[in-house]
Every structure is written in structure tokens, then in C-alpha cells.
Amino acid sequence: FFFQAEDGIRDAQESRGLGDVYKRQGINAEYMGTATCLRGLTLIRSNRQRVVSLAKVAKDHDEKLKQHEIRFLVRRAHAYVQLGQAYSAKSDLEEALKLDPSNNEIKADIDGLKQALG
């Protein structure tokens, strides 16, 4: 892999830019530059598609993990109620509600705990 002085990796005296390499090999630098750019664009576009696909998979996976976490918090809250630890149960339910603010079942459970606590 060759770096040019403009890359800031090598000094101007040590630079072995691709233009010099192409000249030594007798290759047309403009053609090679165009071909390299085309290959680079193809590579970038295919990698972008992979990133978009991975982002979609990660988003779906994140949503599933979030639902599992909510379910776990609600189950643990119910276990705390059975153990008589209403404040811990309320804390778990409030945390679950932060993850899913539109969940009416969690809201009802919190209201029931508030009434039980007085």
C-alpha cells in the first residue's frame, strides 16, 4: 500500500505516490486512477449496503432485547410483590415503563402498587 506526502504519513522526500509507481511500470496513470476510483466506489457501495443491512438487523435485535428486558422487569416486580417488597417492585415497574411508555398493563400495575402503598 503506497501513501503520498499529502496523506501526512510520509515526508515529501519519502513519498512513493501511485503516480511514480505507475510511471515506473509504464502504466497510464489517468486510466489507473479511473479504474481505481471505479473499484473504490463499487467497494464503498457494497459495504454501505452491508452496513445498512447490519443496522436493520441490529435494530430488530435491539427491539427484541428491549421487549425481553421489559418482560423480565415486570416478572421481577411481581416476584417482589409476592415477597412483600413493594418499593422494589414499583422501581422495576417504573424502569419498565421508561422502556415502553405506552404500555397500559405496566401503568395499571404501578397504579395498583401506589394504592397498596397508600
XYZ file of N, CA and C in Angstrom:
354
model
N 0.853 -1.169 0.000
C 0.000 0.000 0.000
C 0.897 1.230 0.000
N 0.696 2.145 -0.903
C 1.558 3.303 -1.034
C 0.840 4.551 -0.557
N 1.549 5.387 0.162
C 0.997 6.645 0.655
C 1.694 7.801 -0.027
N 0.988 8.894 -0.177
C 1.579 10.081 -0.748
C 1.905 11.051 0.369
N 2.738 12.034 0.053
C 3.135 13.026 1.052
C 1.923 13.768 1.576
N 0.897 13.969 0.724
C -0.291 14.710 1.137
C -1.078 13.973 2.218
N -0.911 12.682 2.310
C -1.609 11.891 3.327
C -1.104 12.201 4.723
N 0.046 12.840 4.823
C 0.615 13.161 6.121
C 1.295 11.977 6.781
N 1.449 10.906 6.047
C 2.048 9.708 6.627
C 3.545 9.668 6.350
N 3.941 10.184 5.200
C 5.353 10.198 4.846
C 5.758 11.626 4.495
N 7.035 11.895 4.616
C 7.570 13.186 4.180
C 7.596 13.214 2.658
N 7.719 14.425 2.104
C 7.752 14.568 0.647
C 8.916 13.795 0.035
N 10.069 13.718 0.752
C 11.225 13.016 0.217
C 10.970 11.505 0.166
N 10.206 10.987 1.107
C 9.967 9.547 1.181
C 8.719 9.117 0.429
N 7.937 10.068 -0.057
C 6.663 9.753 -0.688
C 6.858 8.836 -1.887
N 6.058 7.793 -1.951
C 6.062 6.898 -3.100
C 4.640 6.866 -3.649
N 4.179 7.997 -4.132
C 2.811 8.116 -4.639
C 2.556 7.154 -5.780
N 1.318 6.862 -6.029
C 0.962 5.900 -7.065
C 1.367 6.380 -8.454
N 1.393 7.697 -8.680
C 1.817 8.205 -9.982
C 3.216 7.738 -10.334
N 4.130 7.802 -9.368
C 5.503 7.352 -9.612
C 5.543 5.848 -9.871
N 4.751 5.102 -9.151
C 4.722 3.648 -9.325
C 4.213 3.309 -10.717
N 3.132 3.966 -11.139
C 2.587 3.708 -12.476
C 3.588 4.056 -13.567
N 4.325 5.188 -13.395
C 5.311 5.593 -14.397
C 6.403 4.540 -14.526
N 6.875 4.021 -13.389
C 7.925 3.001 -13.423
C 7.437 1.735 -14.115
N 6.150 1.425 -13.978
C 5.603 0.208 -14.577
C 5.097 0.435 -15.996
N 5.148 1.703 -16.463
C 4.704 2.010 -17.817
C 3.196 1.981 -17.961
N 2.481 2.268 -16.909
C 1.021 2.237 -16.921
C 0.502 3.670 -16.987
N -0.571 3.886 -17.728
C -1.199 5.195 -17.839
C -1.847 5.544 -16.505
N -1.351 6.572 -15.844
C -1.829 6.943 -14.508
C -3.275 7.369 -14.516
N -3.726 8.095 -15.586
C -5.111 8.534 -15.618
C -6.056 7.336 -15.685
N -5.694 6.344 -16.526
C -6.529 5.151 -16.637
C -6.577 4.400 -15.312
N -5.423 4.230 -14.687
C -5.371 3.501 -13.418
C -6.131 4.252 -12.332
N -6.024 5.580 -12.363
C -6.759 6.366 -11.377
C -8.255 6.189 -11.537
N -8.724 6.185 -12.786
C -10.150 5.996 -13.060
C -10.592 4.599 -12.649
N -9.815 3.600 -13.001
C -10.150 2.216 -12.660
C -10.158 2.033 -11.141
N -9.179 2.643 -10.475
C -9.105 2.541 -9.021
C -10.318 3.202 -8.376
N -10.694 4.365 -8.905
C -11.873 5.053 -8.365
C -13.130 4.225 -8.564
N -13.271 3.612 -9.733
C -14.441 2.789 -10.014
C -14.504 1.600 -9.051
N -13.363 0.942 -8.859
C -13.325 -0.178 -7.906
C -13.625 0.307 -6.488
N -13.078 1.483 -6.161
C -13.324 2.044 -4.830
C -14.785 2.356 -4.612
N -15.429 2.963 -5.615
C -16.857 3.271 -5.491
C -17.696 2.002 -5.364
N -17.343 0.999 -6.145
C -18.061 -0.274 -6.062
C -17.917 -0.875 -4.673
N -16.723 -0.847 -4.139
C -16.459 -1.377 -2.801
C -17.220 -0.594 -1.738
N -17.188 0.738 -1.851
C -17.892 1.577 -0.874
C -19.393 1.307 -0.914
N -19.935 1.217 -2.118
C -21.385 0.987 -2.243
C -21.793 -0.377 -1.708
N -20.997 -1.398 -1.968
C -21.352 -2.723 -1.454
C -21.218 -2.770 0.065
N -20.199 -2.097 0.591
C -20.051 -2.058 2.052
C -21.162 -1.249 2.700
N -21.603 -0.180 2.036
C -22.704 0.609 2.570
C -23.962 -0.257 2.669
N -24.213 -1.082 1.645
C -25.369 -1.975 1.681
C -25.260 -2.949 2.853
N -24.050 -3.455 3.096
C -23.854 -4.360 4.236
C -24.121 -3.649 5.552
N -23.649 -2.413 5.654
C -23.851 -1.641 6.885
C -25.338 -1.387 7.108
N -26.041 -1.024 6.038
C -27.484 -0.785 6.160
C -28.189 -2.067 6.585
N -27.801 -3.185 5.995
C -28.407 -4.469 6.366
C -28.109 -4.809 7.819
N -26.857 -4.606 8.229
C -26.489 -4.889 9.622
C -27.213 -3.958 10.581
N -27.392 -2.704 10.186
C -28.108 -1.758 11.043
C -29.549 -2.191 11.226
N -30.176 -2.700 10.166
C -31.559 -3.173 10.276
C -31.633 -4.386 11.200
N -30.703 -5.299 11.035
C -30.669 -6.486 11.900
C -30.440 -6.067 13.354
N -29.511 -5.131 13.561
C -29.219 -4.669 14.923
C -30.425 -3.984 15.532
N -31.149 -3.198 14.743
C -32.340 -2.517 15.251
C -33.399 -3.535 15.656
N -33.625 -4.545 14.806
C -34.596 -5.593 15.134
C -34.174 -6.342 16.387
N -32.886 -6.652 16.471
C -32.368 -7.376 17.632
C -32.494 -6.530 18.897
N -32.213 -5.235 18.771
C -32.314 -4.324 19.908
C -33.754 -4.262 20.416
N -34.706 -4.232 19.499
C -36.123 -4.191 19.893
C -36.513 -5.473 20.632
N -36.036 -6.610 20.158
C -36.327 -7.878 20.841
C -35.720 -7.889 22.241
N -34.475 -7.420 22.355
C -33.830 -7.374 23.669
C -34.575 -6.440 24.613
N -35.060 -5.335 24.083
C -35.821 -4.382 24.887
C -37.102 -5.037 25.418
N -37.789 -5.787 24.559
C -39.015 -6.466 24.992
C -38.713 -7.523 26.055
N -37.595 -8.236 25.894
C -37.201 -9.225 26.912
C -36.901 -8.527 28.242
N -36.218 -7.381 28.172
C -35.893 -6.649 29.394
C -37.160 -6.174 30.101
N -38.126 -5.687 29.344
C -39.394 -5.249 29.930
C -40.092 -6.418 30.606
N -40.160 -7.536 29.899
C -40.816 -8.727 30.457
C -40.116 -9.169 31.750
N -38.781 -9.155 31.754
C -38.025 -9.536 32.941
C -38.330 -8.598 34.109
N -38.345 -7.296 33.844
C -38.610 -6.321 34.910
C -40.009 -6.500 35.501
N -40.978 -6.757 34.646
C -42.352 -6.959 35.136
C -42.433 -8.239 35.962
N -41.809 -9.297 35.488
C -41.828 -10.562 36.258
C -41.138 -10.396 37.611
N -40.007 -9.697 37.607
C -39.305 -9.480 38.870
C -40.129 -8.603 39.806
N -40.823 -7.624 39.247
C -41.702 -6.778 40.069
C -42.792 -7.619 40.722
N -43.369 -8.532 39.975
C -44.402 -9.417 40.551
C -43.812 -10.306 41.646
N -42.579 -10.753 41.442
C -41.924 -11.557 42.483
C -41.676 -10.718 43.736
N -41.272 -9.446 43.558
C -41.086 -8.554 44.705
C -42.392 -8.360 45.471
N -43.486 -8.249 44.741
C -44.795 -8.101 45.407
C -45.075 -9.327 46.251
N -44.808 -10.511 45.726
C -45.023 -11.753 46.467
C -44.158 -11.815 47.725
N -42.988 -11.192 47.653
C -42.087 -11.169 48.810
C -42.373 -10.009 49.761
N -43.344 -9.187 49.398
C -43.685 -8.047 50.244
C -42.762 -6.856 50.074
N -42.037 -6.799 48.968
C -41.106 -5.694 48.704
C -41.701 -4.771 47.635
N -42.727 -4.035 48.061
C -43.491 -3.209 47.130
C -42.651 -2.079 46.518
N -41.753 -1.487 47.288
C -40.943 -0.390 46.755
C -39.997 -0.870 45.648
N -39.424 -2.045 45.826
C -38.568 -2.617 44.776
C -39.399 -2.954 43.539
N -40.597 -3.467 43.766
C -41.496 -3.786 42.655
C -41.843 -2.520 41.877
N -42.148 -1.449 42.616
C -42.501 -0.187 41.968
C -41.318 0.344 41.156
N -40.125 0.224 41.683
C -38.929 0.675 40.981
C -38.748 -0.076 39.665
N -38.920 -1.399 39.695
C -38.796 -2.193 38.465
C -39.875 -1.828 37.457
N -41.098 -1.626 37.926
C -42.180 -1.274 37.016
C -41.955 0.106 36.387
N -41.432 1.031 37.158
C -41.140 2.355 36.606
C -40.032 2.289 35.556
N -39.052 1.430 35.793
C -37.981 1.252 34.822
C -38.526 0.622 33.532
N -39.426 -0.345 33.687
C -40.047 -0.972 32.519
C -40.898 0.042 31.753
N -41.576 0.924 32.483
C -42.401 1.940 31.840
C -41.548 2.941 31.064
N -40.336 3.218 31.529
C -39.432 4.094 30.774
C -39.072 3.472 29.428
N -38.947 2.143 29.403
C -38.616 1.447 28.167
C -39.806 1.357 27.214
N -41.014 1.322 27.774
C -42.232 1.231 26.961
C -43.306 2.120 27.570
N -43.241 3.425 27.315
C -44.146 4.381 27.954
C -45.617 4.197 27.603
N -45.919 3.497 26.534
C -47.320 3.331 26.132
C -47.944 2.032 26.653
N -47.237 1.286 27.479
C -47.736 0.002 27.977
C -48.730 0.231 29.112
N -50.000 -0.012 28.815
C -51.071 0.222 29.787
C -51.067 -0.790 30.937
N -50.598 -1.998 30.683
C -50.541 -3.012 31.743
C -49.554 -2.589 32.832
N -48.422 -2.069 32.426
C -47.424 -1.616 33.400
C -47.982 -0.426 34.183
N -48.652 0.480 33.474
C -49.267 1.638 34.155
C -50.288 1.179 35.195
N -51.083 0.171 34.839
C -52.089 -0.353 35.776
C -51.415 -0.998 36.982
N -50.320 -1.727 36.752
C -49.586 -2.342 37.859
C -49.013 -1.285 38.805
N -48.485 -0.207 38.238
C -47.931 0.882 39.067
C -49.052 1.538 39.880
N -50.201 1.785 39.231
C -51.328 2.379 39.957
C -51.795 1.471 41.087
N -51.824 0.167 40.833
C -52.209 -0.791 41.887
C -51.229 -0.777 43.049
N -49.942 -0.674 42.761
C -48.935 -0.614 43.815
C -49.062 0.684 44.621
N -49.325 1.773 43.909
C -49.482 3.059 44.602
C -50.649 3.005 45.584
N -51.730 2.377 45.154
C -52.883 2.232 46.047
C -52.560 1.327 47.226
N -51.822 0.268 46.949
C -51.467 -0.668 48.033
C -50.521 -0.009 49.044
N -49.647 0.872 48.546
C -48.707 1.546 49.433
C -49.365 2.690 50.200
N -50.469 3.150 49.676
C -51.235 4.194 50.376
C -50.771 5.514 50.085
